[in-house]
Coordinates of N, CA, C and O in Angstrom, one line a residue:
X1 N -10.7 18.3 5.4 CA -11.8 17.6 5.8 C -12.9 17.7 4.8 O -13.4 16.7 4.3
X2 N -13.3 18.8 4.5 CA -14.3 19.3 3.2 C -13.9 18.2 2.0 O -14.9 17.4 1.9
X3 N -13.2 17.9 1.4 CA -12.2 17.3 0.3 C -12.7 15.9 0.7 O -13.4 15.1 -0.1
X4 N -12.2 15.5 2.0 CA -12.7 13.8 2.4 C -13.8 14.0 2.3 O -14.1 13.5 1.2
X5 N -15.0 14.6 2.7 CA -15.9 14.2 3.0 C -16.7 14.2 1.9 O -17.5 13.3 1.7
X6 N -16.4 15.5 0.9 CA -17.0 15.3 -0.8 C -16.5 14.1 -1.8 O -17.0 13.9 -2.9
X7 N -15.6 13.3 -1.1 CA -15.1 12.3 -2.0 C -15.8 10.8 -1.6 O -16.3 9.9 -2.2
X8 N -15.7 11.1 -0.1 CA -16.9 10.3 0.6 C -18.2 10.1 -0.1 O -18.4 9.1 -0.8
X9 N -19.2 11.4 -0.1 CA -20.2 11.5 -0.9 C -20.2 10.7 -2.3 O -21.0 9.8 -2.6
X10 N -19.1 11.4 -3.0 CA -19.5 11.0 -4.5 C -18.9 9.6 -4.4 O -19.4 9.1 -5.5
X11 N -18.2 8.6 -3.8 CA -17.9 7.7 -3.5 C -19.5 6.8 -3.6 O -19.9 6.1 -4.5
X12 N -20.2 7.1 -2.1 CA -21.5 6.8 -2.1 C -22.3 6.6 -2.7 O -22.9 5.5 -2.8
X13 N -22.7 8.0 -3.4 CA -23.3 8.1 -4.5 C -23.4 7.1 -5.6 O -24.4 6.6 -6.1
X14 N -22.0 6.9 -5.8 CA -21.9 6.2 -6.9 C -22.3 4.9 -7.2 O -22.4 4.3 -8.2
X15 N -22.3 4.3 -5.5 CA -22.5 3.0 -5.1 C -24.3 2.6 -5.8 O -24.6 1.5 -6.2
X16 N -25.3 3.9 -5.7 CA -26.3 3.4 -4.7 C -26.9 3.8 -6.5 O -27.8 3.0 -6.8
X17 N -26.8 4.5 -7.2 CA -27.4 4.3 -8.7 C -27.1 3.7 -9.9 O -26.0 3.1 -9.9
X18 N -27.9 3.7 -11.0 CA -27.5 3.4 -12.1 C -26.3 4.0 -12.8 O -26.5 5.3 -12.8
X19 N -25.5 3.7 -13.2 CA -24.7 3.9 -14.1 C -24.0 3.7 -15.4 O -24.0 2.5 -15.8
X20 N -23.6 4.5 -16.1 CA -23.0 4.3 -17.7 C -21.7 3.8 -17.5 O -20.8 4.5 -17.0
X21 N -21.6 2.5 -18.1 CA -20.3 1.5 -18.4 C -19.6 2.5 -19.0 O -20.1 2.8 -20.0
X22 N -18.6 3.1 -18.5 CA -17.7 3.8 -19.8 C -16.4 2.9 -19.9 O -16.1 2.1 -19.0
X23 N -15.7 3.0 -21.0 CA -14.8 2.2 -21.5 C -13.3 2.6 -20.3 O -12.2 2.0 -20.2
X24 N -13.7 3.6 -19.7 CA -11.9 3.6 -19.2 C -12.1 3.3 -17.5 O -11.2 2.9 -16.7
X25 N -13.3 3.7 -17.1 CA -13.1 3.7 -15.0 C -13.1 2.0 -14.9 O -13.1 1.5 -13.8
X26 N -13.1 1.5 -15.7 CA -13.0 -0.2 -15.0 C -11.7 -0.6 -14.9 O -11.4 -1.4 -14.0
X27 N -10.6 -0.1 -15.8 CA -9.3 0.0 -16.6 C -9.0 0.7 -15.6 O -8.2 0.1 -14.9
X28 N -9.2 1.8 -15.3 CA -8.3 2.6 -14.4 C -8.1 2.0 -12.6 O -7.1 2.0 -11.9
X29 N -9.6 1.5 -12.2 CA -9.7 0.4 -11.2 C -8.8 -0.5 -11.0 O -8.0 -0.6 -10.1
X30 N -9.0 -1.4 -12.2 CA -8.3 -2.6 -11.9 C -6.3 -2.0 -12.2 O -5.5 -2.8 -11.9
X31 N -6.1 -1.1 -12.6 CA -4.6 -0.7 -12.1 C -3.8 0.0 -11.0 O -2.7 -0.2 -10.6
X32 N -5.0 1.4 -10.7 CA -4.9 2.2 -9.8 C -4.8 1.3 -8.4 O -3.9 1.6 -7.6
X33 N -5.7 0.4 -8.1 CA -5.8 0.0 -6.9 C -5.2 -1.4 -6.4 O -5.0 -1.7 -5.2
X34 N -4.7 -2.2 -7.5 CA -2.9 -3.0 -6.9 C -1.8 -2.4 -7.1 O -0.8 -2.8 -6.6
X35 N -1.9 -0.9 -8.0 CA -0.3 -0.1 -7.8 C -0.5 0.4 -6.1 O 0.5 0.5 -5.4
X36 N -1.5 0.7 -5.8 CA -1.3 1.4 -4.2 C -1.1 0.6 -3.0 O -0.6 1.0 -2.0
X37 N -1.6 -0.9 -3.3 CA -1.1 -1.7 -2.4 C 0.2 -2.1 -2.9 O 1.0 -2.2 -2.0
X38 N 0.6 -2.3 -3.8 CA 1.4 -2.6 -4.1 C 2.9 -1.8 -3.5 O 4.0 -2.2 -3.2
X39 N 2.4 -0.6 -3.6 CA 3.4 0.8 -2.9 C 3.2 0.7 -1.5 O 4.1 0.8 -0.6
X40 N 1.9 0.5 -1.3 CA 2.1 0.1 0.3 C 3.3 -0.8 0.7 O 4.1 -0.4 1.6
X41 N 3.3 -2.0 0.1 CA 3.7 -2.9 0.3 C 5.6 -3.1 0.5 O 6.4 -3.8 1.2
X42 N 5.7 -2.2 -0.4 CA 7.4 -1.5 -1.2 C 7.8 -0.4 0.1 O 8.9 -0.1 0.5
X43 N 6.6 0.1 0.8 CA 7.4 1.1 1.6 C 8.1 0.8 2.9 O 8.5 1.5 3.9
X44 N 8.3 -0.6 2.6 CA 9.0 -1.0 3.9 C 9.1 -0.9 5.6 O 9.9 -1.4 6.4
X45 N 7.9 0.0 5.7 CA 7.1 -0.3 6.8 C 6.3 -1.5 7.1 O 6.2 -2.3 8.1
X46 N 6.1 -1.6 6.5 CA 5.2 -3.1 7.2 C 5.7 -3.9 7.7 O 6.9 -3.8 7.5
X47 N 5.4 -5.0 8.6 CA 6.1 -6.1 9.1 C 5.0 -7.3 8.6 O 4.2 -6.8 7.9
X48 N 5.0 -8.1 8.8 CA 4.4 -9.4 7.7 C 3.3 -9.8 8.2 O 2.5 -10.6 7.7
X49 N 3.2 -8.9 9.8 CA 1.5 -9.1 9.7 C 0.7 -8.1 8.9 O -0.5 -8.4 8.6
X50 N 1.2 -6.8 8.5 CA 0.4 -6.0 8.2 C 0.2 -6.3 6.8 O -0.8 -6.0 6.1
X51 N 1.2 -7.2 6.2 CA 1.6 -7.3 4.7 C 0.6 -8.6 4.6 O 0.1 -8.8 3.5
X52 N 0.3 -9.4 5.5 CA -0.6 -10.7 5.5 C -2.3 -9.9 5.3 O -3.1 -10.0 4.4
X53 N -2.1 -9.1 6.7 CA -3.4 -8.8 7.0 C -4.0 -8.1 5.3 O -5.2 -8.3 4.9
X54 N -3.2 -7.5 4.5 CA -3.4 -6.9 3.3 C -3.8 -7.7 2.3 O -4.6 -7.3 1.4
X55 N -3.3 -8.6 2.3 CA -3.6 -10.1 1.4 C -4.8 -10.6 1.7 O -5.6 -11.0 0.8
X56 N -5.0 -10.8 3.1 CA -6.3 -11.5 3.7 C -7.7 -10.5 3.3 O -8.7 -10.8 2.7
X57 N -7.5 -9.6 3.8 CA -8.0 -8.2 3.1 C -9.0 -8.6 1.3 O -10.1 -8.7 0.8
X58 N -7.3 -8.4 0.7 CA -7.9 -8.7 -0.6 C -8.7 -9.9 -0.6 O -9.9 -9.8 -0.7
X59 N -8.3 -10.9 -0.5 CA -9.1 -12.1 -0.9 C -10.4 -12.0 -0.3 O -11.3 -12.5 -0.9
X60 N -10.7 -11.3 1.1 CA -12.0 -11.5 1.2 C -13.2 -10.5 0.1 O -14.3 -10.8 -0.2
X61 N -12.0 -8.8 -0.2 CA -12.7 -8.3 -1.2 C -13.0 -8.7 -2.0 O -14.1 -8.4 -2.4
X62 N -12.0 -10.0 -3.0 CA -12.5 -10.7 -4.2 C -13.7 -10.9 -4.2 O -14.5 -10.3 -4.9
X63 N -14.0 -12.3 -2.7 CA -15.1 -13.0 -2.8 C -16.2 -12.0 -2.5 O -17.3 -12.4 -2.8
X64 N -16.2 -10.5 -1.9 CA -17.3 -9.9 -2.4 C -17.5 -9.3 -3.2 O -18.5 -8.7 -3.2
X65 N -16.3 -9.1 -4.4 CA -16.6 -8.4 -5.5 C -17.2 -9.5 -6.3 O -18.1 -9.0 -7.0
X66 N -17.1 -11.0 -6.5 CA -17.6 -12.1 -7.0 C -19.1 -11.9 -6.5 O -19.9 -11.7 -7.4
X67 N -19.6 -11.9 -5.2 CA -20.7 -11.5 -4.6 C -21.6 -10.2 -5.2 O -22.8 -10.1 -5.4
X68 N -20.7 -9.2 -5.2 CA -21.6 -7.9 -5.7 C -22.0 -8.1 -7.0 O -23.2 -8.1 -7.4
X69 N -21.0 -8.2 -7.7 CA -20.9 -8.8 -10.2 C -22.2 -9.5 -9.7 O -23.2 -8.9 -10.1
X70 N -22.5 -10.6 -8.9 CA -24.1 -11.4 -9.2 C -25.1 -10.4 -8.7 O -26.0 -10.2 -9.4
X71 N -24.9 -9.8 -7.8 CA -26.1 -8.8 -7.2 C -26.6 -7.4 -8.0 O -27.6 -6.8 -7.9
X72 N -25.4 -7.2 -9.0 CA -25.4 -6.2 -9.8 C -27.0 -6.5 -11.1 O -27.5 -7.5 -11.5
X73 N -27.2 -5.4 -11.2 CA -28.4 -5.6 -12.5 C -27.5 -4.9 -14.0 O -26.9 -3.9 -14.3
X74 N -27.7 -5.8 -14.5 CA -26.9 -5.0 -15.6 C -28.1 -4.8 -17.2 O -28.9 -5.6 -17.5
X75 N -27.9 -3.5 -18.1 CA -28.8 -3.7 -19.1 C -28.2 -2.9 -20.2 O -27.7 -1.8 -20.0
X76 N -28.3 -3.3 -21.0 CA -27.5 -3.0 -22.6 C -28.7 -2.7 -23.4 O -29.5 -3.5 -23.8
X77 N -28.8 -1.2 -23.5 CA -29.5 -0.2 -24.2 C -29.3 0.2 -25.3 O -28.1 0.1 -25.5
X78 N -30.2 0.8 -26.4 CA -29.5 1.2 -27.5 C -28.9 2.8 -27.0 O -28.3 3.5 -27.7
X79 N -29.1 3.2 -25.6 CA -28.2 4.6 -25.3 C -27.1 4.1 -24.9 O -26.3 4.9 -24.8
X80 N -26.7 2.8 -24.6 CA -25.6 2.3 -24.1 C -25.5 1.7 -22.9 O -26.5 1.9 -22.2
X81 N -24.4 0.9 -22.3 CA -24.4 0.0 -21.2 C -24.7 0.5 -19.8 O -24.2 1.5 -19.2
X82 N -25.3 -0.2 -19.5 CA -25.7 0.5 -17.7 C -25.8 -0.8 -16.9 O -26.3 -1.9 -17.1
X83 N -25.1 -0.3 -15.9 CA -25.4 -1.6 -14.8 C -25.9 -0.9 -13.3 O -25.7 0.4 -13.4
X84 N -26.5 -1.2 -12.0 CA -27.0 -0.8 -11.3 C -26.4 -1.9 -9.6 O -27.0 -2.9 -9.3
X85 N -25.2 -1.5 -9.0 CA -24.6 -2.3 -8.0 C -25.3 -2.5 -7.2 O -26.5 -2.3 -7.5
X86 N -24.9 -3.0 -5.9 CA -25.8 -3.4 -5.0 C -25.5 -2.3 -4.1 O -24.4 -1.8 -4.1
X87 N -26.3 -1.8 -3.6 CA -26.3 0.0 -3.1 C -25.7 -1.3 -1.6 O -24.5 -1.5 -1.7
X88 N -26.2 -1.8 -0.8 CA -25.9 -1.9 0.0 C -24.3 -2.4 0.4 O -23.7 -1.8 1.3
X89 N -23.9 -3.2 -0.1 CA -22.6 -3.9 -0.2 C -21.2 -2.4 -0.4 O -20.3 -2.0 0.4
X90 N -21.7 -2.0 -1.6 CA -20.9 -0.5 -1.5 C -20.4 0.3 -0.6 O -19.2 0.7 -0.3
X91 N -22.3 0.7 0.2 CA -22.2 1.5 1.0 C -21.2 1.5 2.0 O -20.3 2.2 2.4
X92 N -21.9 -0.1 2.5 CA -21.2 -1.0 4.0 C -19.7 -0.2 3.7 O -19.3 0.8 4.2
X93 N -18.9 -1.1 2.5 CA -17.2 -1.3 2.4 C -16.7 0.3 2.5 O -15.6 0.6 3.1
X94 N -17.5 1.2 2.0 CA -17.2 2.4 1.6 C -17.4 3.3 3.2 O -16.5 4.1 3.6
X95 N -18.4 3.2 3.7 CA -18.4 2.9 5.7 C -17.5 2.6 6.5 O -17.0 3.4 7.3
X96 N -17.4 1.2 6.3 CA -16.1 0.5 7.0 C -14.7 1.3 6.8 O -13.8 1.3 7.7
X97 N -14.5 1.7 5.9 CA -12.7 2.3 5.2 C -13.1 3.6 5.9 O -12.3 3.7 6.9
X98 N -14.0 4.9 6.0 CA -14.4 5.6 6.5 C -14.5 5.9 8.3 O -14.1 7.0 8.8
X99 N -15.0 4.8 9.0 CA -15.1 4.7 10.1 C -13.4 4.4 10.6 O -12.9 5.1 11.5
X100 N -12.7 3.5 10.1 CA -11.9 3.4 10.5 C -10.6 4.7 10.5 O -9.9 5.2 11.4
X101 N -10.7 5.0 9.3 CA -9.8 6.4 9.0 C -10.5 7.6 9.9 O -9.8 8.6 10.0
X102 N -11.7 7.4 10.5 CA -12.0 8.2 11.5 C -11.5 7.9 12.8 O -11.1 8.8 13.6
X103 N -11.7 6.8 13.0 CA -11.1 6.5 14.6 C -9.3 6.5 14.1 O -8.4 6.7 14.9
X104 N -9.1 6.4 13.2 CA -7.9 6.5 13.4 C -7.4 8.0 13.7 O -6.6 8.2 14.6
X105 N -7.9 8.7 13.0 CA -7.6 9.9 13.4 C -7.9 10.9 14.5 O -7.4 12.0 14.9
X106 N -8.9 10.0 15.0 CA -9.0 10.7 16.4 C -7.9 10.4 17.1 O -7.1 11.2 17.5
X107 N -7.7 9.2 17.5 CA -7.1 8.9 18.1 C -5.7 9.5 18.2 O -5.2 9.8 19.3
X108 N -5.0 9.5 16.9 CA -3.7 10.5 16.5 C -3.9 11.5 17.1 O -2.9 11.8 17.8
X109 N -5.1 12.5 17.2 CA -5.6 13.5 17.5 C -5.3 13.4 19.4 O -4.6 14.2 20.1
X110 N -5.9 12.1 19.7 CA -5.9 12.5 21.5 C -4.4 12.0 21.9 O -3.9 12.4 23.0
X111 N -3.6 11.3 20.9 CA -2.5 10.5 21.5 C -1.2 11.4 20.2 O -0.3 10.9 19.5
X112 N -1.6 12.9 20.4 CA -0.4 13.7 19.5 C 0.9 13.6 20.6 O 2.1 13.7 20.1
X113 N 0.8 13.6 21.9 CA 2.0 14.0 22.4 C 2.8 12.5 22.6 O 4.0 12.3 22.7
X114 N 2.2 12.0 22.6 CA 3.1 10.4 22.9 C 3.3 9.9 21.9 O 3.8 8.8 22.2
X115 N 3.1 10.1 20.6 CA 3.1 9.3 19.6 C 4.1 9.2 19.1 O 5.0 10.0 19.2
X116 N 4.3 7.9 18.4 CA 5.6 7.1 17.8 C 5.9 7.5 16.4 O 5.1 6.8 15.8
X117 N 6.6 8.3 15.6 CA 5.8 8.5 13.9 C 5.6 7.3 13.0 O 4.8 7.1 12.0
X118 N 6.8 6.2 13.6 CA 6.1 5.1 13.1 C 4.4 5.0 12.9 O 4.1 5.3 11.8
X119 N 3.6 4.8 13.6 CA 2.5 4.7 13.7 C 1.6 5.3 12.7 O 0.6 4.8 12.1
X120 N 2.3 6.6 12.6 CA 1.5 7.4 11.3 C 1.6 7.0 10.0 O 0.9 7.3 9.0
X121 N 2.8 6.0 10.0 CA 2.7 5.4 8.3 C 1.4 4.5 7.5 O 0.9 3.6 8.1
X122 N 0.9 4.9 6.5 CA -0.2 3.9 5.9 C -0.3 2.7 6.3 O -1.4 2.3 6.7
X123 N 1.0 1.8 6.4 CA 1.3 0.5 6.2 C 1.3 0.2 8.0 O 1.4 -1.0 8.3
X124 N 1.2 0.6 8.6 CA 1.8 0.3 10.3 C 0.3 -0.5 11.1 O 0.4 -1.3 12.0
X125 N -0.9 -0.1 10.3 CA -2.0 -0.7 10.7 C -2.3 -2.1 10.7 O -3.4 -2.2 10.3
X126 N -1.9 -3.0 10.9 CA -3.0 -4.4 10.2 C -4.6 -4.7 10.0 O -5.1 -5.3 9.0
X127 N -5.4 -4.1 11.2 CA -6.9 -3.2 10.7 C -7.0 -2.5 9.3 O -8.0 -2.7 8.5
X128 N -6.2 -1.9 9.1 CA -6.8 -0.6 8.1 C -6.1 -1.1 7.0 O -6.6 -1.0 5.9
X129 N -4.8 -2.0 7.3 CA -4.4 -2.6 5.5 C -5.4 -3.9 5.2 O -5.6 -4.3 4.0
X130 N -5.8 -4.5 6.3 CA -6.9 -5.0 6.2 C -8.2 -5.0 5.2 O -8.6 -5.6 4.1
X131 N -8.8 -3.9 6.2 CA -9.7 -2.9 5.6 C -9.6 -2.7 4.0 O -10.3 -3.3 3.2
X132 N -8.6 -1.5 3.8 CA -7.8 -1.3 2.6 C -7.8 -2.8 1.6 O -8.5 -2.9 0.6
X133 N -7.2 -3.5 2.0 CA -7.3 -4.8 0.9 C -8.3 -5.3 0.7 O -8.4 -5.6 -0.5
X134 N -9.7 -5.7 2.0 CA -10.8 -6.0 1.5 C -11.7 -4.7 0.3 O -12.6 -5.2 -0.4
X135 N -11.4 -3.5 0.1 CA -11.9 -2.5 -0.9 C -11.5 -2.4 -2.2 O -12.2 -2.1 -3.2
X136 N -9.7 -2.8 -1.9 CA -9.1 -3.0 -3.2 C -9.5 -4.4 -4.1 O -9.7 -4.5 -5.3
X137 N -9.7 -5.4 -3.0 CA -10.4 -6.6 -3.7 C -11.3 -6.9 -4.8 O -11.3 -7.5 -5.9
X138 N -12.5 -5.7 -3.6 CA -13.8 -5.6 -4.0 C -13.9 -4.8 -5.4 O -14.8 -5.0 -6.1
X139 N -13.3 -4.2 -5.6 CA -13.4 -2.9 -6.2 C -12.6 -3.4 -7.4 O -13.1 -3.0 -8.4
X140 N -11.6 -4.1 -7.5 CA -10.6 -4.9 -8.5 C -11.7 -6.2 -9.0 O -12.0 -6.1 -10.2
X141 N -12.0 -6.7 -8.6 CA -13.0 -7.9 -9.0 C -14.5 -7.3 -9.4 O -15.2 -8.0 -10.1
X142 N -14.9 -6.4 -9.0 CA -16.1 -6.3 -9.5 C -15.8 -5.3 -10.9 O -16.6 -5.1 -11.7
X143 N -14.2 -4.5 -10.9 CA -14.2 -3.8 -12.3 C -14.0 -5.0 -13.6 O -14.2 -4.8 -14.8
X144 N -13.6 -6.2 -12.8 CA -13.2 -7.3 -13.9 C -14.6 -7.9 -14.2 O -14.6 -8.6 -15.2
X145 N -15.6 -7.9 -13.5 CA -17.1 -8.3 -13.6 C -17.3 -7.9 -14.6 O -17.5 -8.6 -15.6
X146 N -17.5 -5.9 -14.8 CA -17.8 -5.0 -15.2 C -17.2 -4.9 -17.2 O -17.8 -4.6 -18.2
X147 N -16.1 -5.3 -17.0 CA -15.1 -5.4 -18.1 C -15.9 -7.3 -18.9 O -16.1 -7.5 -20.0
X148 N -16.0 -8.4 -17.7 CA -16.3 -9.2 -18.7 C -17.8 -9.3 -19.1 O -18.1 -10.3 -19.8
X149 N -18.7 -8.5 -18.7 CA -20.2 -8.4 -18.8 C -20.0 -7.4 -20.5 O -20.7 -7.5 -21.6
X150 N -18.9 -6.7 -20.1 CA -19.0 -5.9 -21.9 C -18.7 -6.6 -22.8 O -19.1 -6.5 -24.0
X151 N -17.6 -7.6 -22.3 CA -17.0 -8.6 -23.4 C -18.6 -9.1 -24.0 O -19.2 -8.9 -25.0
X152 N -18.7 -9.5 -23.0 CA -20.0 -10.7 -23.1 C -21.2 -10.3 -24.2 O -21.5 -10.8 -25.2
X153 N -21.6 -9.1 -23.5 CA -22.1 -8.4 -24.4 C -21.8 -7.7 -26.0 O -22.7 -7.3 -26.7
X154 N -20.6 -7.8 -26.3 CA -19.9 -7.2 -27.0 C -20.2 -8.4 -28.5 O -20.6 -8.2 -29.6
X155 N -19.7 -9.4 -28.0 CA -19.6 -10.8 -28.8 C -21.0 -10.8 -29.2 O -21.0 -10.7 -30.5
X156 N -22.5 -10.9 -28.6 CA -23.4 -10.7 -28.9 C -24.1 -10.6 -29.9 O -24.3 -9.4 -29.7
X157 N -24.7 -10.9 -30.9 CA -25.5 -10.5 -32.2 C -26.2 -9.4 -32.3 O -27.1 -10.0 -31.7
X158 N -26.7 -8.3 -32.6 CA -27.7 -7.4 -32.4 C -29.2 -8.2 -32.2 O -29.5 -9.2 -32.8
X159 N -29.8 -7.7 -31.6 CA -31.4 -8.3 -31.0 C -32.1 -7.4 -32.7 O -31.9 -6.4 -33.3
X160 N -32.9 -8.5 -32.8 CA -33.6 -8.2 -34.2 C -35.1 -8.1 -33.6 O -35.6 -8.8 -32.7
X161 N -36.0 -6.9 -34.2 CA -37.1 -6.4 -33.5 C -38.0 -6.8 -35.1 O -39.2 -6.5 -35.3

């Protein structure tokens, strides 16, 4: 519980300040988080609504990672790239995935003796792969925001003072 809840935090955290563009967490984003749906998807639990709901999921994350990239402040320093997210949009998605993996777990919690182990698989939810797909969206689309604001920048002439 300690472990979730500090990853929670720095999760947060990360949402709600400024930060340094580094060359590799946008790269690691946009691979880490369709290999895991992607495995979700491979473990053959699912049935085609949970594998729909996961799809539906992402695409709405797209359209708010398209939504956050505009809300973002971005500024190219001579200390280097910083952009600043939209604290609120983060927080929410980073909430929602949280609340849910809490009620899920209670629930496991009140319903240990009747329970099916089907149920306990990642993939068995359509809520939570839901959930799950709207974060991977968001989080996949706004690292490609993040990636083409450097291009952008990159191409750029030096500003003459």
């Amino acid at each position: 519980m300690a472990l979730v809840a500090w990853r929670v935090y720095a999760r947060i955290r990360r949402a709600v300040g400024r930060q340094r563009l580094t060359a590799v967490r946008p790269w690691i984003t946009v691979v880490v988080f369709p290999l895991i749906a992607l495995l979700v998807l491979l473990t053959g639990v699912m049935d085609p609504m949970t594998g729909a709901a996961l799809a539906a999921g992402a695409a709405v994350g797209s359209g708010l990672g398209l939504y956050g990239t505009r809300l973002t402040r971005f500024e190219a320093t001579p200390a280097g790239l910083f952009y600043t997210p939209n604290a609120h949009l983060g927080i929410a998605l980073s909430m929602l995935l949280v609340l849910r993996l809490g009620y899920r777990f209670v629930m496991l919690q009140m319903n240990a003796r009747h329970l099916d182990p089907q149920s306990m698989q990642p993939g068995s939810s359509p809520l939570t792969m839901a959930i799950f797909g709207t974060l991977a969206g968001y989080y996949v689309t706004y690292a490609i925001g993040l990636l083409r604001w450097r291009a952008q920048v990159s191409r750029q002439p030096p500003a003459e003072h």
